[in-house]
Tab-separated table of C-alpha atoms in Angstrom:
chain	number	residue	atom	x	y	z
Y	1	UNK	CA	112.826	114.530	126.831
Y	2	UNK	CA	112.793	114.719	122.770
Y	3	UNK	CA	114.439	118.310	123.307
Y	4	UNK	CA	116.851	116.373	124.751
Y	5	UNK	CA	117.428	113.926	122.669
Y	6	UNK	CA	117.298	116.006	119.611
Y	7	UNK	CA	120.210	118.305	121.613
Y	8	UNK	CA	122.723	115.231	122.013
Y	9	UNK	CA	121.969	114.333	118.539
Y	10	UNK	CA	122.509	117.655	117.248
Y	11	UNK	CA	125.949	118.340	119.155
Y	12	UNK	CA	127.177	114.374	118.229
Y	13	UNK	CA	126.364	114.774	114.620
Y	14	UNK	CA	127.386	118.041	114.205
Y	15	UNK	CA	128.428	118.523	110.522
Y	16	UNK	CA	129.030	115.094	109.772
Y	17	UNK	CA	126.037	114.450	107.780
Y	18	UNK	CA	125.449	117.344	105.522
Y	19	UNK	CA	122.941	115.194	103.146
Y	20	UNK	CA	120.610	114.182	105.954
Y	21	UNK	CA	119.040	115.361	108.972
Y	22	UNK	CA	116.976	113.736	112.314
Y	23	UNK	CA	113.833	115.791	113.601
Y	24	UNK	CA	112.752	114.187	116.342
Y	25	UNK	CA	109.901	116.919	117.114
Y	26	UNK	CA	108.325	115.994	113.531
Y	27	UNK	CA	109.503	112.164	113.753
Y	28	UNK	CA	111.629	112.434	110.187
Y	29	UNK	CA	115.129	112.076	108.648
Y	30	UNK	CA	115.262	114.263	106.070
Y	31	UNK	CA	117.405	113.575	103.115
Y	32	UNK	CA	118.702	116.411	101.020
Y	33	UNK	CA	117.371	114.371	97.735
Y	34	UNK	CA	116.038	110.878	97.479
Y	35	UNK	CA	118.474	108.111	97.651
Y	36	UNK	CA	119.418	107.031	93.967
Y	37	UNK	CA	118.377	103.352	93.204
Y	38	UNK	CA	119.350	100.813	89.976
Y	39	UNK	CA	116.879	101.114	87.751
Y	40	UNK	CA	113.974	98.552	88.424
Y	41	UNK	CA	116.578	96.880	91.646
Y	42	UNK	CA	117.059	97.324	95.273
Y	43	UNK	CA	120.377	98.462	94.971
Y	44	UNK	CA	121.568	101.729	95.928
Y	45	UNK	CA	123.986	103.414	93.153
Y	46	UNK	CA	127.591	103.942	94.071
Y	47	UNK	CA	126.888	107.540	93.628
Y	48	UNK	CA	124.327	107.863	97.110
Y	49	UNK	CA	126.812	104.645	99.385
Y	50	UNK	CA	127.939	108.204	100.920
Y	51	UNK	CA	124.803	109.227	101.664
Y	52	UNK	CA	123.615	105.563	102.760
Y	53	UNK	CA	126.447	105.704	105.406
Y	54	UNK	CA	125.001	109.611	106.591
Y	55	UNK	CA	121.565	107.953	107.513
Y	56	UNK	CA	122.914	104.993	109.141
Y	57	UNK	CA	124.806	107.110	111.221
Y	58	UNK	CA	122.151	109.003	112.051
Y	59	UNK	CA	119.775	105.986	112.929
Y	60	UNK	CA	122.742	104.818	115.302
Y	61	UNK	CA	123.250	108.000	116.534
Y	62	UNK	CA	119.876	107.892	117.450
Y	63	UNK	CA	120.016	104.255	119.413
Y	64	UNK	CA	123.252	105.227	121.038
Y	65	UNK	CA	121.542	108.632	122.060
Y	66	UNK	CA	118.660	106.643	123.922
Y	67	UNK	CA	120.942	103.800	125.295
Y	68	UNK	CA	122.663	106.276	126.538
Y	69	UNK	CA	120.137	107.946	128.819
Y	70	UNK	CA	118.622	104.203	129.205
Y	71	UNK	CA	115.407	105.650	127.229
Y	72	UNK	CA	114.048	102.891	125.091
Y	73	UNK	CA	114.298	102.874	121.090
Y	74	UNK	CA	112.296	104.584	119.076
Y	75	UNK	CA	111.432	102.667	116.427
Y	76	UNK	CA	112.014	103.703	112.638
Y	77	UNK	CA	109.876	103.314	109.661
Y	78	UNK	CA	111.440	102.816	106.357
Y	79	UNK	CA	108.408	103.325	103.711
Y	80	UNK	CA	109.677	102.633	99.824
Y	81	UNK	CA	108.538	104.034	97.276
Y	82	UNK	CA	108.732	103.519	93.006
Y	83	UNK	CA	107.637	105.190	89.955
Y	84	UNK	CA	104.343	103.330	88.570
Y	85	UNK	CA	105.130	101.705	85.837
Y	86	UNK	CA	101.864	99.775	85.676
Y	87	UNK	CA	102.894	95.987	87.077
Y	88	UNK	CA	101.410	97.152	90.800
Y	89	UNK	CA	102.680	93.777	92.687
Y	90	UNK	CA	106.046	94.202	90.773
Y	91	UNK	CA	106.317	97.855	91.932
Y	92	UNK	CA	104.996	97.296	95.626
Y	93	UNK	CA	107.784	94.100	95.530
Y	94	UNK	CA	110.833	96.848	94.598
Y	95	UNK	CA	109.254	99.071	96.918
Y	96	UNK	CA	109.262	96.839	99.673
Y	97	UNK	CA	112.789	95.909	98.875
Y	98	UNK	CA	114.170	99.332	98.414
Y	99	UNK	CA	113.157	99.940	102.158
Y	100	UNK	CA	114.423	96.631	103.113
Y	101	UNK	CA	118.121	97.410	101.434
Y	102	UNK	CA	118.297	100.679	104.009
Y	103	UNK	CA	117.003	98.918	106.754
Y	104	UNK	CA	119.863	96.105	105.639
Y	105	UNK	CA	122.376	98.741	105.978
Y	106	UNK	CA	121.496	101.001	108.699
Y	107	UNK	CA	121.410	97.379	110.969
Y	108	UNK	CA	125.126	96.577	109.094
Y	109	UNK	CA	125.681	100.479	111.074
Y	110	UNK	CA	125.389	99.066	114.374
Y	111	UNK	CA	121.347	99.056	114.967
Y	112	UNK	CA	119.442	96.190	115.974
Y	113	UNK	CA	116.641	95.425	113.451
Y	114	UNK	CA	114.129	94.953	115.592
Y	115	UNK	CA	113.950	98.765	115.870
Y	116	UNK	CA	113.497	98.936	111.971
Y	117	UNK	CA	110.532	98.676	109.885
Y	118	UNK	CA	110.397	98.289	106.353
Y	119	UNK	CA	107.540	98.499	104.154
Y	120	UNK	CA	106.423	99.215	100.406
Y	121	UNK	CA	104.187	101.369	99.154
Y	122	UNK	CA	104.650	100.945	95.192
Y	123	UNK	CA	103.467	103.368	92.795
Y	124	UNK	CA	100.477	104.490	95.309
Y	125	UNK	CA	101.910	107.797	96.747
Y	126	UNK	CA	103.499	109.632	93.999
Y	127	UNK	CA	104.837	113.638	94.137
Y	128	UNK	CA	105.110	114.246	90.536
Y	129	UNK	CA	108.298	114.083	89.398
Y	130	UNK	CA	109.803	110.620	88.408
Y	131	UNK	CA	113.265	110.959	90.049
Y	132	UNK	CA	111.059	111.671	93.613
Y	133	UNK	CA	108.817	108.969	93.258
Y	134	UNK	CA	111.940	106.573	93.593
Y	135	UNK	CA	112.339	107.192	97.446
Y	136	UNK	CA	112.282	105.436	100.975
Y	137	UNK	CA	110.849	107.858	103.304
Y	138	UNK	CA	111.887	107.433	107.059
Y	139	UNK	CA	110.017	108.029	110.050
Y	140	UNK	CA	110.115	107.819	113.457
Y	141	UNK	CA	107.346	105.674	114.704
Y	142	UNK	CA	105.473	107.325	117.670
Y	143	UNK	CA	103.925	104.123	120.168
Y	144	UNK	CA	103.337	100.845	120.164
Y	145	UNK	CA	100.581	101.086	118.725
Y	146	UNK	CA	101.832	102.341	115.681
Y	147	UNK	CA	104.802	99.923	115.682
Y	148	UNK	CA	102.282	96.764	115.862
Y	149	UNK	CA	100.236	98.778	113.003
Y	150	UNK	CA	103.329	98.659	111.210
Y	151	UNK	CA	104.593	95.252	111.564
Y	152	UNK	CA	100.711	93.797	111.476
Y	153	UNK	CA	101.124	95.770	107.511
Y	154	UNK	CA	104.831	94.528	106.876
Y	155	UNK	CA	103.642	90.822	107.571
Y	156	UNK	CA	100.753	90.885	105.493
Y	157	UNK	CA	102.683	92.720	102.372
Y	158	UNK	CA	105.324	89.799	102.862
Y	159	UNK	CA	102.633	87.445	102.120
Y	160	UNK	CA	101.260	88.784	99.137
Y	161	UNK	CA	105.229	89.262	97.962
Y	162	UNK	CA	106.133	85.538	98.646
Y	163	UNK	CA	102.708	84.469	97.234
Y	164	UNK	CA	103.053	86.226	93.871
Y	165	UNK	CA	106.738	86.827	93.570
Y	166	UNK	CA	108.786	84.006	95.062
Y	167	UNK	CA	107.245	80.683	94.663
């Protein structure tokens, strides 16, 4: 079944998206570098709206793929991700709304939200190099297990955000 999914997606994408790439036997999208992000914001620089619109196509591809053979949707987890800069609430906020901002567009691409997870991780799961710490990873989520595990996290990192950041 993923074969097969992974096939349509492959011969519907084609060359289309040279900057990012679905793996459905490893659950990613792969991006060929990090999106870019305003400094400190949620916003995606003009430089990577290109890009943006390669993984939303993608994720729809994806949904269209599975409507298609009247599979149900995979769900997708959007994880951000900042440089530490020492304010940990401040950095798991932009986190959180770095992942949000993709999820934003990829359901302004045509797929429902409710297959879309966004969460933030902050400064906690750094690779190095500044310019890679500023990422949203995205994964495919494998049950329903692991989608309740997700939301259960998103809810309860919403609450500390509104709590600290927005009252």
């Amino acid at each position: 079944k993923m074969r097969l999914v992974q096939q349509h997606l492959d011969s519907v994408i084609g060359d289309s998206c040279p900057n990012v790439s679905i793996d459905i036997a490893s659950r990613t999208v792969n991006l060929d570098a990090p999106l870019a992000f305003e400094g400190g914001k949620a916003q995606i620089k003009e430089e990577d709206h290109f890009k943006m619109s390669q993984v939303g196509k993608i994720i729809r591809t994806l949904y269209d793929t599975l409507q298609m053979f009247e599979w149900p949707m995979i769900h997708v987890q959007f994880d951000g991700h900042v440089q530490p800069t020492g304010d940990d609430e401040k950095c798991e906020m932009i986190s959180y709304f770095r992942a949000a901002e993709v999820v934003d567009k990829c359901r302004k691409a045509g797929v429902p939200k409710k297959y879309m997870h966004a969460f933030g991780y902050g400064g906690t799961r750094t690779l190095g190099d500044k310019n890679l710490n500023r990422r949203v990873e995205i994964h495919l989520i494998k049950d329903d297990a692991g989608v309740e595990k997700s939301m259960h996290a998103a809810r309860a990192l919403w609450s500390t955000i509104t709590n600290t950041y927005l009252h």
